Protein backbone atom coordinates (compact mmCIF):
# COMPACT_ATOMS: atom_id res chain seq x y z
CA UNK A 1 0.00 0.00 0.00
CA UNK A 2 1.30 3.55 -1.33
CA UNK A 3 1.01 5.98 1.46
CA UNK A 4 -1.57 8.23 -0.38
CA UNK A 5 -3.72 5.14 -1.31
CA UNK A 6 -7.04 4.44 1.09
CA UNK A 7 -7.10 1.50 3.55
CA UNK A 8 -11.07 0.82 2.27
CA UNK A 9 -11.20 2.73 -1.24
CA UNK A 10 -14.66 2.81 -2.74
CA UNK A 11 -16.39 0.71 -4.85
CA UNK A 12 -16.95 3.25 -7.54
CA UNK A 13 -14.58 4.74 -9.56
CA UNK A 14 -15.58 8.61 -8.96
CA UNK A 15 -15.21 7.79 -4.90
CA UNK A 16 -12.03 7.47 -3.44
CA UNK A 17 -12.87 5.84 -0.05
CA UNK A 18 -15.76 4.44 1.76
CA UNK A 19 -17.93 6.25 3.14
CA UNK A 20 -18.65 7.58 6.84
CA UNK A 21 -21.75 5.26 6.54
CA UNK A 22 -20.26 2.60 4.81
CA UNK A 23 -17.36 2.61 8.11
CA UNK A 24 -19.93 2.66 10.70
CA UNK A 25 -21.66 -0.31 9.08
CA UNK A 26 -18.18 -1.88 9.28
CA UNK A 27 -17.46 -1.22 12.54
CA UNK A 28 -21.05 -2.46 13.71
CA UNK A 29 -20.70 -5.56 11.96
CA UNK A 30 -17.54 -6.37 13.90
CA UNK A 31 -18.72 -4.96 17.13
CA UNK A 32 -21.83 -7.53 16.32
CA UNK A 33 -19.39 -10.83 15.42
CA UNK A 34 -17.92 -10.72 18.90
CA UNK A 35 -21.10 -10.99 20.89
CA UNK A 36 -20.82 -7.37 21.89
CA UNK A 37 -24.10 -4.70 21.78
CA UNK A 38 -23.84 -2.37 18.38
CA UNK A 39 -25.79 0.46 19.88
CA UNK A 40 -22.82 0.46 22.56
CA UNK A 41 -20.01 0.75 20.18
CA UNK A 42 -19.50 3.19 17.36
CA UNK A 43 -16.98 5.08 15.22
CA UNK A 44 -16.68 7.95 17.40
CA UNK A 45 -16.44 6.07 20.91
CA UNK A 46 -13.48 3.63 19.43
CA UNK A 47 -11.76 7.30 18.32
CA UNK A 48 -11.86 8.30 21.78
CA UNK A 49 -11.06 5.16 23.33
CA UNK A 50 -7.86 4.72 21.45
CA UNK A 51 -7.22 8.54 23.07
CA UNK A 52 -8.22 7.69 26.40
CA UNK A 53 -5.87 4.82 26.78
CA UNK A 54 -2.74 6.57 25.04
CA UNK A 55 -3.32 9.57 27.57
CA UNK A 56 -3.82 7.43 30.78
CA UNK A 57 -0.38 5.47 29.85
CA UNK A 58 1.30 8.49 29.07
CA UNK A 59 -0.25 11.46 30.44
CA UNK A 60 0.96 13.50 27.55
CA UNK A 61 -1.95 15.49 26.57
CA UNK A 62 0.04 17.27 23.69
CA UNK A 63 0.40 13.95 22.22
CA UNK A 64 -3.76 13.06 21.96
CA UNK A 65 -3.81 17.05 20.87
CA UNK A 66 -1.71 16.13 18.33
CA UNK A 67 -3.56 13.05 17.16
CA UNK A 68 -7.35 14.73 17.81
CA UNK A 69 -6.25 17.34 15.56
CA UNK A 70 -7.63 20.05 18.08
CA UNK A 71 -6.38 23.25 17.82
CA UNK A 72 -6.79 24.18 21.57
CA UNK A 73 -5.79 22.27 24.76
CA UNK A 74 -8.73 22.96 26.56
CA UNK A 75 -10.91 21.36 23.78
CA UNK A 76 -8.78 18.08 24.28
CA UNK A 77 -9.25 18.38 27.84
CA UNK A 78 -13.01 18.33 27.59
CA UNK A 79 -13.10 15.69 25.08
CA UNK A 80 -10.89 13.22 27.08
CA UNK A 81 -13.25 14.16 30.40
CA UNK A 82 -10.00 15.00 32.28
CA UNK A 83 -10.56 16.42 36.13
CA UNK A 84 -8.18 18.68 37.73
CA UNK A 85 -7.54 16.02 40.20
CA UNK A 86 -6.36 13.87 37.41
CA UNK A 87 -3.92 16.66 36.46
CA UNK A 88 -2.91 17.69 39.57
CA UNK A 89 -1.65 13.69 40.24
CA UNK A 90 0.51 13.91 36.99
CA UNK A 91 1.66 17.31 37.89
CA UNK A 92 3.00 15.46 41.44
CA UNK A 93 4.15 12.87 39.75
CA UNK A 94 6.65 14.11 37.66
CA UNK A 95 9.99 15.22 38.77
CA UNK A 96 12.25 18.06 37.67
């Protein structure tokens, strides 16, 4: 795979990729095969999942910034759910 090629192109020629659509049916139909609930499970929440675990091992915010593609810090902050209490504990935690 070329770098600038799509993981799922699209079954027409005009389309480059699949759809938003076609990628939640996708991801439902896994979520489905492994005995989990669909309506629990979505493109979004795996997004943020992936996130949420790559912040709580590394408590580098700038890093899921980075990968969110937000602009602002305090928009990541919000989207991850992190409390000042949270922050405060990696503040303590790391030594200078």
């Amino acid at each position: 795979m070329v770098g600038s090629e799509f993981l799922w192109p699209g079954r027409f020629h005009e389309r480059l990729h699949i759809s938003t659509r076609q990628y939640a049916r996708i991801v439902r139909d896994w979520v489905t095969s492994i005995g989990l609930e669909a309506t629990a499970y979505g493109t979004h929440s795996m997004r943020r999942t992936k996130v949420t675990q790559i912040y709580k091992k590394t408590g580098n915010l700038r890093a899921v910034q980075l990968l969110l593609g937000h602009t602002k810090m305090d928009g990541t902050v919000r989207y991850l759910g992190v409390e000042l209490e949270d922050a405060l504990a990696i503040a303590e935690a790391t030594e200078i």
